PDB file of C-alpha atoms in Angstrom:
ATOM      1  CA  ASP A   1      94.228 108.107  91.941  1.00 70.00           C
ATOM      2  CA  GLN A   2      97.650 108.150  92.831  1.00 82.00           C
ATOM      3  CA  GLN A   3      98.436 104.702  95.885  1.00 91.00           C
ATOM      4  CA  VAL A   4     101.440 106.458  96.826  1.00 95.00           C
ATOM      5  CA  LYS A   5     101.717 110.019  97.774  1.00 95.00           C
ATOM      6  CA  GLN A   6     105.443 112.514  98.249  1.00 96.00           C
ATOM      7  CA  ASN A   7     103.537 115.975  98.833  1.00 93.00           C
ATOM      8  CA  SER A   8     106.492 118.254  98.719  1.00 95.00           C
ATOM      9  CA  PRO A   9     107.807 118.545  95.027  1.00 94.00           C
ATOM     10  CA  SER A  10     111.163 119.995  96.763  1.00 96.00           C
ATOM     11  CA  LEU A  11     112.753 120.371 100.043  1.00 97.00           C
ATOM     12  CA  SER A  12     115.715 122.697 100.752  1.00 98.00           C
ATOM     13  CA  VAL A  13     117.904 122.461 103.787  1.00 98.00           C
ATOM     14  CA  GLN A  14     121.002 123.739 105.317  1.00 98.00           C
ATOM     15  CA  GLU A  15     123.900 121.775 105.272  1.00 97.00           C
ATOM     16  CA  GLY A  16     124.869 119.737 108.932  1.00 97.00           C
ATOM     17  CA  ARG A  17     120.962 119.432 109.272  1.00 98.00           C
ATOM     18  CA  ILE A  18     117.935 117.170 109.153  1.00 98.00           C
ATOM     19  CA  SER A  19     116.329 115.978 105.962  1.00 98.00           C
ATOM     20  CA  ILE A  20     113.137 114.974 106.720  1.00 98.00           C
ATOM     21  CA  LEU A  21     111.563 113.482 103.094  1.00 98.00           C
ATOM     22  CA  ASN A  22     108.086 112.335 103.587  1.00 98.00           C
ATOM     23  CA  CYS A  23     105.390 109.890 102.039  1.00 98.00           C
ATOM     24  CA  ASP A  24     101.951 108.802 102.040  1.00 97.00           C
ATOM     25  CA  TYR A  25      99.923 105.798 101.040  1.00 97.00           C
ATOM     26  CA  THR A  26      96.656 104.669 100.610  1.00 95.00           C
ATOM     27  CA  ASN A  27      96.860 100.870 100.792  1.00 91.00           C
ATOM     28  CA  SER A  28      97.295  98.451 103.721  1.00 90.00           C
ATOM     29  CA  MET A  29      98.332  95.821 102.015  1.00 90.00           C
ATOM     30  CA  PHE A  30     101.644  97.286 100.547  1.00 93.00           C
ATOM     31  CA  ASP A  31     104.054  94.650 102.857  1.00 90.00           C
ATOM     32  CA  TYR A  32     106.988  96.731 101.533  1.00 94.00           C
ATOM     33  CA  PHE A  33     108.884 100.090 101.731  1.00 96.00           C
ATOM     34  CA  LEU A  34     111.101 101.508  99.468  1.00 96.00           C
ATOM     35  CA  TRP A  35     113.743 104.798  99.278  1.00 97.00           C
ATOM     36  CA  TYR A  36     115.379 105.677  96.023  1.00 97.00           C
ATOM     37  CA  LYS A  37     117.439 108.237  95.127  1.00 97.00           C
ATOM     38  CA  LYS A  38     118.119 109.921  91.886  1.00 94.00           C
ATOM     39  CA  TYR A  39     120.058 112.438  90.142  1.00 93.00           C
ATOM     40  CA  PRO A  40     119.877 113.494  86.931  1.00 89.00           C
ATOM     41  CA  ALA A  41     119.699 111.575  83.937  1.00 86.00           C
ATOM     42  CA  GLU A  42     120.485 108.445  85.794  1.00 91.00           C
ATOM     43  CA  GLY A  43     118.894 105.735  86.598  1.00 93.00           C
ATOM     44  CA  PRO A  44     117.842 105.749  90.306  1.00 94.00           C
ATOM     45  CA  THR A  45     119.551 104.141  93.216  1.00 95.00           C
ATOM     46  CA  PHE A  46     118.246 101.966  96.580  1.00 95.00           C
ATOM     47  CA  LEU A  47     118.524 103.414  99.902  1.00 96.00           C
ATOM     48  CA  ILE A  48     117.046 101.913 102.458  1.00 96.00           C
ATOM     49  CA  SER A  49     113.561  99.831 103.093  1.00 95.00           C
ATOM     50  CA  ILE A  50     111.012  98.478 105.461  1.00 96.00           C
ATOM     51  CA  SER A  51     108.460  95.968 106.077  1.00 94.00           C
ATOM     52  CA  SER A  52     105.309  96.853 106.678  1.00 94.00           C
ATOM     53  CA  ILE A  53     105.418  94.730 110.720  1.00 94.00           C
ATOM     54  CA  LYS A  54     108.420  97.219 111.527  1.00 96.00           C
ATOM     55  CA  ASP A  55     108.400 101.027 112.786  1.00 96.00           C
ATOM     56  CA  LYS A  56     111.932 101.368 111.847  1.00 98.00           C
ATOM     57  CA  ASN A  57     114.976 100.672 109.774  1.00 97.00           C
ATOM     58  CA  GLU A  58     118.829 102.608 110.044  1.00 97.00           C
ATOM     59  CA  ASP A  59     121.103 102.813 107.538  1.00 96.00           C
ATOM     60  CA  GLY A  60     123.962 105.316 108.681  1.00 97.00           C
ATOM     61  CA  ARG A  61     122.987 108.625 107.950  1.00 98.00           C
ATOM     62  CA  PHE A  62     119.567 107.282 106.853  1.00 98.00           C
ATOM     63  CA  THR A  63     116.465 106.593 109.096  1.00 98.00           C
ATOM     64  CA  VAL A  64     113.139 105.040 107.890  1.00 98.00           C
ATOM     65  CA  PHE A  65     109.870 105.744 110.094  1.00 98.00           C
ATOM     66  CA  LEU A  66     106.769 104.148 109.695  1.00 98.00           C
ATOM     67  CA  ASN A  67     103.229 104.764 110.929  1.00 97.00           C
ATOM     68  CA  LYS A  68     100.563 102.253 109.468  1.00 95.00           C
ATOM     69  CA  SER A  69      97.911 103.806 111.870  1.00 95.00           C
ATOM     70  CA  ALA A  70      98.600 107.367 109.319  1.00 97.00           C
ATOM     71  CA  LYS A  71      99.922 105.719 106.680  1.00 97.00           C
ATOM     72  CA  HIS A  72     103.122 107.594 106.264  1.00 97.00           C
ATOM     73  CA  LEU A  73     106.299 106.823 105.799  1.00 97.00           C
ATOM     74  CA  SER A  74     109.338 109.341 105.936  1.00 98.00           C
ATOM     75  CA  LEU A  75     113.039 109.362 105.481  1.00 98.00           C
ATOM     76  CA  HIS A  76     115.345 110.862 108.007  1.00 98.00           C
ATOM     77  CA  ILE A  77     119.091 111.910 106.642  1.00 98.00           C
ATOM     78  CA  VAL A  78     121.314 113.202 109.341  1.00 97.00           C
ATOM     79  CA  PRO A  79     123.546 115.273 108.805  1.00 98.00           C
ATOM     80  CA  SER A  80     122.663 116.468 105.427  1.00 98.00           C
ATOM     81  CA  GLN A  81     125.215 116.593 102.912  1.00 97.00           C
ATOM     82  CA  PRO A  82     125.839 118.276  99.566  1.00 96.00           C
ATOM     83  CA  GLY A  83     125.840 115.223  98.013  1.00 96.00           C
ATOM     84  CA  ASP A  84     122.508 114.221  99.100  1.00 97.00           C
ATOM     85  CA  SER A  85     121.403 116.661  96.625  1.00 97.00           C
ATOM     86  CA  ALA A  86     119.247 114.046  94.384  1.00 97.00           C
ATOM     87  CA  VAL A  87     115.737 113.584  93.710  1.00 96.00           C
ATOM     88  CA  TYR A  88     114.377 110.994  96.510  1.00 97.00           C
ATOM     89  CA  PHE A  89     111.679 108.977  95.458  1.00 96.00           C
ATOM     90  CA  CYS A  90     109.117 106.965  98.264  1.00 97.00           C
ATOM     91  CA  ALA A  91     108.085 103.296  96.776  1.00 95.00           C
ATOM     92  CA  ALA A  92     105.335 100.334  97.825  1.00 94.00           C
ATOM     93  CA  ARG A  93     104.901  97.512  96.714  1.00 91.00           C
ATOM     94  CA  GLY A  94     102.441  95.759  95.895  1.00 83.00           C
ATOM     95  CA  SER A  95     100.256  92.111  95.444  1.00 79.00           C
ATOM     96  CA  GLN A  96     101.966  91.333  91.773  1.00 76.00           C
ATOM     97  CA  GLY A  97     105.548  92.276  93.236  1.00 79.00           C
ATOM     98  CA  ASN A  98     105.677  95.680  91.193  1.00 82.00           C
ATOM     99  CA  LEU A  99     106.858  98.668  93.058  1.00 88.00           C
ATOM    100  CA  ILE A 100     104.498 101.681  93.191  1.00 90.00           C
ATOM    101  CA  PHE A 101     106.701 105.028  92.715  1.00 93.00           C
ATOM    102  CA  GLY A 102     105.811 108.694  94.495  1.00 94.00           C
ATOM    103  CA  LYS A 103     106.542 111.410  92.155  1.00 93.00           C
ATOM    104  CA  GLY A 104     109.627 112.602  94.231  1.00 95.00           C
ATOM    105  CA  THR A 105     110.763 115.328  96.605  1.00 96.00           C
ATOM    106  CA  LYS A 106     114.006 117.175  94.701  1.00 96.00           C
ATOM    107  CA  LEU A 107     116.570 117.910  97.995  1.00 98.00           C
ATOM    108  CA  SER A 108     118.643 120.602  98.108  1.00 98.00           C
ATOM    109  CA  VAL A 109     121.344 120.384 100.455  1.00 98.00           C
ATOM    110  CA  LYS A 110     123.000 124.018 101.149  1.00 96.00           C
ATOM    111  CA  PRO A 111     126.561 124.482 101.604  1.00 92.00           C
TER     112      PRO A 111
ATOM    113  CA  ASP B   1     129.854  92.974  87.333  1.00 65.00           C
ATOM    114  CA  GLY B   2     126.003  92.050  87.568  1.00 72.00           C
ATOM    115  CA  GLY B   3     123.933  94.826  86.476  1.00 93.00           C
ATOM    116  CA  ILE B   4     121.201  96.092  83.835  1.00 96.00           C
ATOM    117  CA  THR B   5     122.445  97.403  80.729  1.00 96.00           C
ATOM    118  CA  GLN B   6     120.466 100.242  78.763  1.00 97.00           C
ATOM    119  CA  SER B   7     121.439 101.492  75.058  1.00 95.00           C
ATOM    120  CA  PRO B   8     121.462 103.551  73.865  1.00 95.00           C
ATOM    121  CA  LYS B   9     121.596 106.182  76.216  1.00 94.00           C
ATOM    122  CA  TYR B  10     120.397 109.122  74.365  1.00 95.00           C
ATOM    123  CA  LEU B  11     118.608 108.824  71.170  1.00 93.00           C
ATOM    124  CA  PHE B  12     117.344 110.903  68.631  1.00 93.00           C
ATOM    125  CA  ARG B  13     113.618 110.156  65.960  1.00 90.00           C
ATOM    126  CA  LYS B  14     111.656 111.764  63.547  1.00 90.00           C
ATOM    127  CA  GLU B  15     108.182 112.386  64.419  1.00 87.00           C
ATOM    128  CA  GLY B  16     106.099 109.183  62.944  1.00 87.00           C
ATOM    129  CA  GLN B  17     109.222 106.910  63.520  1.00 91.00           C
ATOM    130  CA  ASN B  18     109.380 103.807  65.712  1.00 93.00           C
ATOM    131  CA  VAL B  19     112.284 103.357  67.428  1.00 95.00           C
ATOM    132  CA  THR B  20     113.030 100.767  69.676  1.00 96.00           C
ATOM    133  CA  LEU B  21     114.712 101.296  73.445  1.00 97.00           C
ATOM    134  CA  SER B  22     117.706  97.501  74.737  1.00 98.00           C
ATOM    135  CA  CYS B  23     118.001  96.433  77.954  1.00 98.00           C
ATOM    136  CA  GLU B  24     119.536  93.801  79.180  1.00 97.00           C
ATOM    137  CA  GLN B  25     119.942  92.524  82.439  1.00 97.00           C
ATOM    138  CA  ASN B  26     122.592  89.499  83.756  1.00 96.00           C
ATOM    139  CA  LEU B  27     121.501  89.382  86.791  1.00 94.00           C
ATOM    140  CA  ASN B  28     119.906  86.360  86.365  1.00 93.00           C
ATOM    141  CA  HIS B  29     116.181  88.083  87.521  1.00 93.00           C
ATOM    142  CA  ASP B  30     112.850  86.384  86.666  1.00 92.00           C
ATOM    143  CA  ALA B  31     110.872  90.406  86.051  1.00 94.00           C
ATOM    144  CA  MET B  32     111.912  93.416  84.328  1.00 96.00           C
ATOM    145  CA  TYR B  33     110.145  96.442  83.625  1.00 96.00           C
ATOM    146  CA  TRP B  34     109.895  99.842  81.785  1.00 97.00           C
ATOM    147  CA  TYR B  35     109.588 103.155  83.740  1.00 96.00           C
ATOM    148  CA  ARG B  36     109.261 106.679  81.281  1.00 95.00           C
ATOM    149  CA  GLN B  37     110.286 109.874  83.930  1.00 93.00           C
ATOM    150  CA  ASP B  38     108.816 112.752  83.234  1.00 90.00           C
ATOM    151  CA  PRO B  39     109.468 116.264  85.236  1.00 82.00           C
ATOM    152  CA  GLY B  40     107.302 116.374  88.086  1.00 78.00           C
ATOM    153  CA  GLN B  41     105.763 113.084  86.827  1.00 81.00           C
ATOM    154  CA  GLY B  42     108.093 110.268  88.795  1.00 85.00           C
ATOM    155  CA  LEU B  43     108.523 107.134  87.713  1.00 91.00           C
ATOM    156  CA  ARG B  44     105.307 105.753  85.840  1.00 92.00           C
ATOM    157  CA  LEU B  45     105.045 101.825  84.968  1.00 92.00           C
ATOM    158  CA  ILE B  46     105.011 101.437  80.617  1.00 96.00           C
ATOM    159  CA  TYR B  47     105.223  97.191  80.583  1.00 96.00           C
ATOM    160  CA  TYR B  48     106.474  94.241  82.825  1.00 95.00           C
ATOM    161  CA  SER B  49     106.945  91.360  82.078  1.00 96.00           C
ATOM    162  CA  GLN B  50     107.417  88.713  85.186  1.00 93.00           C
ATOM    163  CA  ILE B  51     108.889  85.714  83.077  1.00 93.00           C
ATOM    164  CA  VAL B  52     109.743  84.717  79.691  1.00 95.00           C
ATOM    165  CA  ASN B  53     107.477  84.975  76.616  1.00 96.00           C
ATOM    166  CA  ASP B  54     104.619  87.061  79.117  1.00 96.00           C
ATOM    167  CA  PHE B  55     104.153  90.949  79.667  1.00 96.00           C
ATOM    168  CA  GLN B  56     101.971  93.180  81.375  1.00 95.00           C
ATOM    169  CA  LYS B  57     100.563  96.566  80.428  1.00 96.00           C
ATOM    170  CA  GLY B  58     101.323  99.242  83.173  1.00 93.00           C
ATOM    171  CA  ASP B  59     100.331 102.510  83.840  1.00 90.00           C
ATOM    172  CA  ILE B  60     101.001 104.373  80.759  1.00 94.00           C
ATOM    173  CA  ALA B  61     101.525 101.276  77.819  1.00 96.00           C
ATOM    174  CA  GLU B  62      99.552 103.309  75.394  1.00 96.00           C
ATOM    175  CA  GLY B  63     102.433 103.678  72.059  1.00 96.00           C
ATOM    176  CA  TYR B  64     104.426 101.317  73.466  1.00 97.00           C
ATOM    177  CA  SER B  65     105.730  97.830  72.451  1.00 97.00           C
ATOM    178  CA  VAL B  66     107.677  94.839  74.526  1.00 98.00           C
ATOM    179  CA  SER B  67     108.358  91.888  73.523  1.00 97.00           C
ATOM    180  CA  ARG B  68     110.655  88.922  76.475  1.00 98.00           C
ATOM    181  CA  GLU B  69     112.332  86.030  74.328  1.00 97.00           C
ATOM    182  CA  LYS B  70     115.288  85.623  76.716  1.00 96.00           C
ATOM    183  CA  LYS B  71     115.045  86.476  80.211  1.00 96.00           C
ATOM    184  CA  GLU B  72     117.846  88.574  80.072  1.00 97.00           C
ATOM    185  CA  SER B  73     116.745  90.799  77.644  1.00 98.00           C
ATOM    186  CA  PHE B  74     113.249  93.012  77.803  1.00 98.00           C
ATOM    187  CA  PRO B  75     113.651  95.419  74.080  1.00 98.00           C
ATOM    188  CA  LEU B  76     110.739  98.465  74.288  1.00 98.00           C
ATOM    189  CA  THR B  77     109.487 100.042  71.506  1.00 97.00           C
ATOM    190  CA  VAL B  78     108.369 103.581  71.006  1.00 95.00           C
ATOM    191  CA  THR B  79     105.977 103.724  68.501  1.00 93.00           C
ATOM    192  CA  SER B  80     104.375 106.167  66.313  1.00 88.00           C
ATOM    193  CA  ALA B  81     101.128 106.120  68.123  1.00 87.00           C
ATOM    194  CA  GLN B  82     102.806 107.539  71.070  1.00 88.00           C
ATOM    195  CA  LYS B  83     101.847 111.156  70.770  1.00 88.00           C
ATOM    196  CA  ASN B  84     104.356 112.270  73.410  1.00 90.00           C
ATOM    197  CA  PRO B  85     107.436 110.353  73.187  1.00 92.00           C
ATOM    198  CA  THR B  86     109.943 112.181  74.409  1.00 94.00           C
ATOM    199  CA  ALA B  87     111.528 111.316  77.731  1.00 94.00           C
ATOM    200  CA  PHE B  88     113.824 109.692  80.130  1.00 95.00           C
ATOM    201  CA  TYR B  89     112.983 106.179  80.084  1.00 97.00           C
ATOM    202  CA  LEU B  90     114.225 103.811  82.449  1.00 96.00           C
ATOM    203  CA  CYS B  91     114.891  99.319  82.136  1.00 97.00           C
ATOM    204  CA  ALA B  92     114.391  97.553  85.934  1.00 96.00           C
ATOM    205  CA  SER B  93     114.271  94.182  87.062  1.00 95.00           C
ATOM    206  CA  ASN B  94     114.453  91.870  90.599  1.00 92.00           C
ATOM    207  CA  ARG B  95     114.066  88.601  92.035  1.00 87.00           C
ATOM    208  CA  LEU B  96     109.884  89.051  92.247  1.00 74.00           C
ATOM    209  CA  LEU B  97     108.782  88.054  95.903  1.00 67.00           C
ATOM    210  CA  ALA B  98     111.810  87.783  96.847  1.00 71.00           C
ATOM    211  CA  GLY B  99     113.002  89.708  99.997  1.00 77.00           C
ATOM    212  CA  THR B 100     112.775  93.357  99.562  1.00 80.00           C
ATOM    213  CA  GLY B 101     111.201  93.678  96.146  1.00 80.00           C
ATOM    214  CA  GLU B 102     113.838  96.007  95.450  1.00 88.00           C
ATOM    215  CA  LEU B 103     114.610  96.973  91.713  1.00 91.00           C
ATOM    216  CA  PHE B 104     118.375  97.659  89.837  1.00 93.00           C
ATOM    217  CA  PHE B 105     117.516 100.073  87.639  1.00 95.00           C
ATOM    218  CA  GLY B 106     119.614 100.694  83.936  1.00 96.00           C
ATOM    219  CA  GLU B 107     121.117 103.691  83.387  1.00 95.00           C
ATOM    220  CA  GLY B 108     118.464 104.617  81.402  1.00 95.00           C
ATOM    221  CA  SER B 109     117.650 106.044  77.610  1.00 96.00           C
ATOM    222  CA  ARG B 110     116.792 109.625  76.595  1.00 95.00           C
ATOM    223  CA  LEU B 111     114.590 109.681  73.947  1.00 95.00           C
ATOM    224  CA  THR B 112     114.277 113.147  72.192  1.00 94.00           C
ATOM    225  CA  VAL B 113     111.862 113.763  69.125  1.00 90.00           C
ATOM    226  CA  LEU B 114     112.397 116.465  66.590  1.00 85.00           C
TER     227      LEU B 114
END
């Protein structure tokens, strides 16, 4: 049973508009949530994280929102750029310290 | 520069052969991990190690083996028992339970079974 779910396999957005990527989780004991970006044939790179005691974290064009009551987090990218086109993975940190990943959402930003 | 080095980047194997993927890190991280990526499956954990000479099975350990004789090295062997070994393999490391638990990934190894 998936503990971290990204229900949208893909998302297409126009350049300059907002991209919103969503993630749901089932375990209320997760203490950190992270977003990774991955290009084909490369390793994922860390984007942004949020502690479970916060509801928002912002870094430049990237903002992550956490709604603990709904067990939901989202990544907002504003404005979206063609270089943002990649697969985005949501991850949650479990009690053993390991990260549990969602299946990813492929973002396409069209010029 | 500090980082994680995986080799080889591309590897071809005949059915029935074992193959070993190398992973080396110079970040002084305690924990190391192996993930497998398949289309539409995300990143699935194969094995992880939190300390030298100890490792734990992940979600899909069958057909794989690992060793952790040195802190810097965590090689993965894909054995002939792995039924569908063609995939993209990713090695990662982190400072266990420190900060956010951010994982640092290598560039990956693409294994193709002919």
